[in-house]
mmCIF file of C-alpha atoms in Angstrom:
data_model
loop_
_atom_site.group_PDB
_atom_site.id
_atom_site.type_symbol
_atom_site.label_atom_id
_atom_site.label_comp_id
_atom_site.label_asym_id
_atom_site.label_seq_id
_atom_site.Cartn_x
_atom_site.Cartn_y
_atom_site.Cartn_z
ATOM 1 C CA UNK G 1 21.487 -56.069 -24.916
ATOM 2 C CA UNK G 2 24.973 -54.897 -25.658
ATOM 3 C CA UNK G 3 27.892 -55.277 -23.315
ATOM 4 C CA UNK G 4 28.814 -51.620 -22.915
ATOM 5 C CA UNK G 5 30.793 -50.299 -19.961
ATOM 6 C CA UNK G 6 28.165 -47.613 -19.188
ATOM 7 C CA UNK G 7 25.644 -50.216 -17.986
ATOM 8 C CA UNK G 8 25.887 -50.929 -14.279
ATOM 9 C CA UNK G 9 26.389 -54.560 -13.327
ATOM 10 C CA UNK G 10 25.609 -55.953 -9.908
ATOM 11 C CA UNK G 11 27.338 -58.896 -8.281
ATOM 12 C CA UNK G 12 25.611 -60.307 -5.225
ATOM 13 C CA UNK G 13 27.998 -62.395 -3.140
ATOM 14 C CA UNK G 14 26.177 -64.734 -0.761
ATOM 15 C CA UNK G 15 27.719 -67.001 1.805
ATOM 16 C CA UNK G 16 25.584 -70.126 2.123
ATOM 17 C CA UNK G 17 23.022 -70.250 4.920
ATOM 18 C CA UNK G 18 23.605 -71.996 8.274
ATOM 19 C CA UNK G 19 24.396 -75.692 7.884
ATOM 20 C CA UNK G 20 24.184 -78.590 10.290
ATOM 21 C CA UNK G 21 27.489 -79.261 12.031
ATOM 22 C CA UNK G 22 29.632 -81.935 10.482
ATOM 23 C CA UNK G 23 30.235 -85.215 12.205
ATOM 24 C CA UNK G 24 33.209 -87.522 12.046
ATOM 25 C CA UNK G 25 33.255 -89.403 8.787
ATOM 26 C CA UNK G 26 30.794 -87.008 7.101
ATOM 27 C CA UNK G 27 31.884 -85.390 3.861
ATOM 28 C CA UNK G 28 31.868 -81.624 4.479
ATOM 29 C CA UNK G 29 30.393 -80.968 1.032
ATOM 30 C CA UNK G 30 27.340 -83.056 1.988
ATOM 31 C CA UNK G 31 26.316 -81.109 5.106
ATOM 32 C CA UNK G 32 22.673 -79.964 4.807
ATOM 33 C CA UNK G 33 21.174 -76.677 5.913
ATOM 34 C CA UNK G 34 19.781 -76.409 9.413
ATOM 35 C CA UNK G 35 16.170 -75.299 9.975
ATOM 36 C CA UNK G 36 17.477 -71.776 10.661
ATOM 37 C CA UNK G 37 19.493 -71.931 7.449
ATOM 38 C CA UNK G 38 16.403 -72.837 5.430
ATOM 39 C CA UNK G 39 14.485 -69.893 6.921
ATOM 40 C CA UNK G 40 17.411 -67.520 6.362
ATOM 41 C CA UNK G 41 17.770 -68.580 2.711
ATOM 42 C CA UNK G 42 14.093 -67.855 2.024
ATOM 43 C CA UNK G 43 14.359 -64.505 3.841
ATOM 44 C CA UNK G 44 17.396 -63.638 1.721
ATOM 45 C CA UNK G 45 15.440 -64.363 -1.454
ATOM 46 C CA UNK G 46 12.559 -62.183 -0.295
ATOM 47 C CA UNK G 47 15.017 -59.370 0.474
ATOM 48 C CA UNK G 48 16.603 -59.650 -2.972
ATOM 49 C CA UNK G 49 13.175 -59.519 -4.657
ATOM 50 C CA UNK G 50 12.080 -56.562 -2.511
ATOM 51 C CA UNK G 51 15.216 -54.643 -3.542
ATOM 52 C CA UNK G 52 14.943 -55.505 -7.238
ATOM 53 C CA UNK G 53 18.060 -57.685 -7.213
ATOM 54 C CA UNK G 54 16.703 -60.657 -9.127
ATOM 55 C CA UNK G 55 19.645 -62.460 -10.713
ATOM 56 C CA UNK G 56 20.001 -63.104 -14.421
ATOM 57 C CA UNK G 57 22.751 -65.637 -13.670
ATOM 58 C CA UNK G 58 23.373 -67.745 -10.567
ATOM 59 C CA UNK G 59 26.801 -69.279 -9.981
ATOM 60 C CA UNK G 60 26.521 -71.819 -7.179
ATOM 61 C CA UNK G 61 28.943 -74.196 -5.514
ATOM 62 C CA UNK G 62 27.964 -77.844 -5.853
ATOM 63 C CA UNK G 63 28.069 -78.437 -2.081
ATOM 64 C CA UNK G 64 24.735 -79.563 -0.649
ATOM 65 C CA UNK G 65 24.353 -76.515 1.624
ATOM 66 C CA UNK G 66 24.918 -74.045 -1.220
ATOM 67 C CA UNK G 67 22.481 -75.842 -3.514
ATOM 68 C CA UNK G 68 19.914 -75.851 -0.686
ATOM 69 C CA UNK G 69 20.646 -72.160 -0.064
ATOM 70 C CA UNK G 70 19.919 -71.404 -3.735
ATOM 71 C CA UNK G 71 16.675 -73.397 -3.548
ATOM 72 C CA UNK G 72 15.567 -71.405 -0.485
ATOM 73 C CA UNK G 73 16.588 -68.098 -2.066
ATOM 74 C CA UNK G 74 14.648 -68.968 -5.238
ATOM 75 C CA UNK G 75 11.570 -69.848 -3.181
ATOM 76 C CA UNK G 76 11.901 -66.588 -1.238
ATOM 77 C CA UNK G 77 12.217 -64.579 -4.456
ATOM 78 C CA UNK G 78 9.085 -66.215 -5.861
ATOM 79 C CA UNK G 79 7.142 -65.024 -2.823
ATOM 80 C CA UNK G 80 4.054 -66.369 -1.216
ATOM 81 C CA UNK G 81 0.718 -64.647 -0.665
ATOM 82 C CA UNK G 82 0.193 -61.864 0.279
ATOM 83 C CA UNK G 83 3.546 -60.846 -1.241
ATOM 84 C CA UNK G 84 2.571 -62.119 -4.678
ATOM 85 C CA UNK G 85 3.737 -64.749 -7.099
ATOM 86 C CA UNK G 86 6.877 -65.053 -9.176
ATOM 87 C CA UNK G 87 8.705 -61.749 -9.355
ATOM 88 C CA UNK G 88 10.724 -62.204 -12.514
ATOM 89 C CA UNK G 89 12.093 -64.554 -15.166
ATOM 90 C CA UNK G 90 14.058 -67.602 -14.142
ATOM 91 C CA UNK G 91 17.791 -67.039 -14.009
ATOM 92 C CA UNK G 92 20.366 -69.173 -15.727
ATOM 93 C CA UNK G 93 21.832 -71.399 -12.966
ATOM 94 C CA UNK G 94 25.317 -72.893 -13.164
ATOM 95 C CA UNK G 95 26.467 -75.327 -10.480
ATOM 96 C CA UNK G 96 30.220 -74.892 -10.285
ATOM 97 C CA UNK G 97 32.366 -77.588 -8.581
ATOM 98 C CA UNK G 98 35.278 -75.129 -8.583
ATOM 99 C CA UNK G 99 33.386 -72.743 -6.273
ATOM 100 C CA UNK G 100 33.801 -75.153 -3.343
ATOM 101 C CA UNK G 101 36.940 -74.303 -1.358
ATOM 102 C CA UNK G 102 37.879 -71.703 -4.000
ATOM 103 C CA UNK G 103 40.342 -68.871 -3.663
ATOM 104 C CA UNK G 104 38.983 -65.381 -4.334
ATOM 105 C CA UNK G 105 40.789 -65.192 -7.680
ATOM 106 C CA UNK G 106 39.126 -68.459 -8.742
ATOM 107 C CA UNK G 107 35.699 -67.094 -7.806
ATOM 108 C CA UNK G 108 36.439 -63.890 -9.723
ATOM 109 C CA UNK G 109 37.381 -66.012 -12.740
ATOM 110 C CA UNK G 110 33.902 -67.612 -12.539
ATOM 111 C CA UNK G 111 32.257 -64.176 -12.384
ATOM 112 C CA UNK G 112 34.188 -63.120 -15.478
ATOM 113 C CA UNK G 113 32.508 -65.967 -17.407
ATOM 114 C CA UNK G 114 28.998 -64.592 -16.780
ATOM 115 C CA UNK G 115 26.778 -63.877 -19.752
ATOM 116 C CA UNK G 116 27.762 -60.405 -21.016
ATOM 117 C CA UNK G 117 24.062 -59.440 -21.147
ATOM 118 C CA UNK G 118 23.502 -60.251 -17.455
ATOM 119 C CA UNK G 119 22.894 -57.214 -15.262
ATOM 120 C CA UNK G 120 22.764 -59.115 -11.929
ATOM 121 C CA UNK G 121 24.866 -62.152 -11.020
ATOM 122 C CA UNK G 122 24.397 -64.058 -7.767
ATOM 123 C CA UNK G 123 27.394 -66.068 -6.536
ATOM 124 C CA UNK G 124 26.676 -68.528 -3.707
ATOM 125 C CA UNK G 125 29.849 -69.901 -2.182
ATOM 126 C CA UNK G 126 31.842 -70.519 0.991
ATOM 127 C CA UNK G 127 34.211 -68.766 3.345
ATOM 128 C CA UNK G 128 36.918 -67.759 3.272
ATOM 129 C CA UNK G 129 36.798 -67.431 -0.539
ATOM 130 C CA UNK G 130 33.555 -65.470 -0.897
ATOM 131 C CA UNK G 131 34.518 -63.006 1.868
ATOM 132 C CA UNK G 132 37.981 -62.576 0.405
ATOM 133 C CA UNK G 133 36.460 -61.927 -3.022
ATOM 134 C CA UNK G 134 34.322 -59.158 -1.508
ATOM 135 C CA UNK G 135 37.458 -57.664 0.087
ATOM 136 C CA UNK G 136 39.345 -57.946 -3.209
ATOM 137 C CA UNK G 137 36.592 -56.084 -5.079
ATOM 138 C CA UNK G 138 36.284 -53.380 -2.394
ATOM 139 C CA UNK G 139 39.266 -53.261 -0.015
ATOM 140 C CA UNK G 140 37.878 -50.107 1.680
ATOM 141 C CA UNK G 141 34.901 -51.940 3.208
ATOM 142 C CA UNK G 142 36.574 -55.276 3.951
ATOM 143 C CA UNK G 143 35.390 -56.808 7.218
ATOM 144 C CA UNK G 144 37.932 -58.839 9.216
ATOM 145 C CA UNK G 145 35.185 -61.233 10.273
ATOM 146 C CA UNK G 146 34.102 -61.889 6.693
ATOM 147 C CA UNK G 147 30.573 -62.678 5.599
ATOM 148 C CA UNK G 148 28.399 -64.497 8.123
ATOM 149 C CA UNK G 149 26.105 -67.317 7.045
ATOM 150 C CA UNK G 150 23.281 -66.022 4.811
ATOM 151 C CA UNK G 151 25.002 -62.638 4.553
ATOM 152 C CA UNK G 152 25.329 -60.955 1.227
ATOM 153 C CA UNK G 153 27.472 -58.183 -0.151
ATOM 154 C CA UNK G 154 26.150 -56.306 -3.179
ATOM 155 C CA UNK G 155 28.926 -54.974 -5.422
ATOM 156 C CA UNK G 156 28.360 -52.692 -8.406
ATOM 157 C CA UNK G 157 30.481 -51.592 -11.331
ATOM 158 C CA UNK G 158 30.066 -50.148 -14.812
ATOM 159 C CA UNK G 159 32.820 -52.474 -16.054
ATOM 160 C CA UNK G 160 31.974 -55.474 -18.220
ATOM 161 C CA UNK G 161 32.113 -58.811 -16.353
ATOM 162 C CA UNK G 162 35.423 -59.651 -17.996
ATOM 163 C CA UNK G 163 36.898 -56.392 -16.662
ATOM 164 C CA UNK G 164 35.950 -56.887 -13.007
ATOM 165 C CA UNK G 165 39.018 -56.837 -10.785
ATOM 166 C CA UNK G 166 40.779 -55.675 -7.659
ATOM 167 C CA UNK G 167 39.239 -52.547 -6.148
ATOM 168 C CA UNK G 168 36.870 -52.052 -9.070
ATOM 169 C CA UNK G 169 33.464 -52.805 -7.561
ATOM 170 C CA UNK G 170 32.440 -51.038 -4.348
ATOM 171 C CA UNK G 171 29.945 -52.537 -1.915
ATOM 172 C CA UNK G 172 26.612 -50.829 -2.480
ATOM 173 C CA UNK G 173 24.903 -52.592 0.441
ATOM 174 C CA UNK G 174 25.131 -55.555 2.785
ATOM 175 C CA UNK G 175 22.389 -57.632 4.335
ATOM 176 C CA UNK G 176 22.207 -60.545 6.746
ATOM 177 C CA UNK G 177 19.109 -62.669 7.042
ATOM 178 C CA UNK G 178 18.351 -64.121 10.428
ATOM 179 C CA UNK G 179 15.322 -66.375 10.785
#
């Protein structure tokens, strides 16, 4: 596949699913998903598969809750009877330490490193960075509240990944899973 500007690229921004509350002395990056978060992650994956948004590349924070979110999303995309089996090839997954507590510009820099042949990239990260990245890409639809847990914003653009920038990728749809 060539990296031509006429091919639409899709960036799916996903805030991690609901995590257990932190306790004193607990490292925030080690908080696990709650039972609701696990259900929401799987529901998000099923929604992505149903809408043909299977990622070619996954960029995921190294925090426990984001890794668990990706696992749930992957399981949801694979489906279970009667929905069917695996729905597509396995994506390339990159666990990115820099995605934890990242500024929107840092997350955009990660997106710009995606494989030029990738049509769909899934970025799983944290607030406020992931919500601010969505607002940076499409200021017209920015939500003051930001993305809720297990909410995704689907951005599209004909630009190559390296050309993605401020105001250049409108939100095509949003979805929130609630188990």
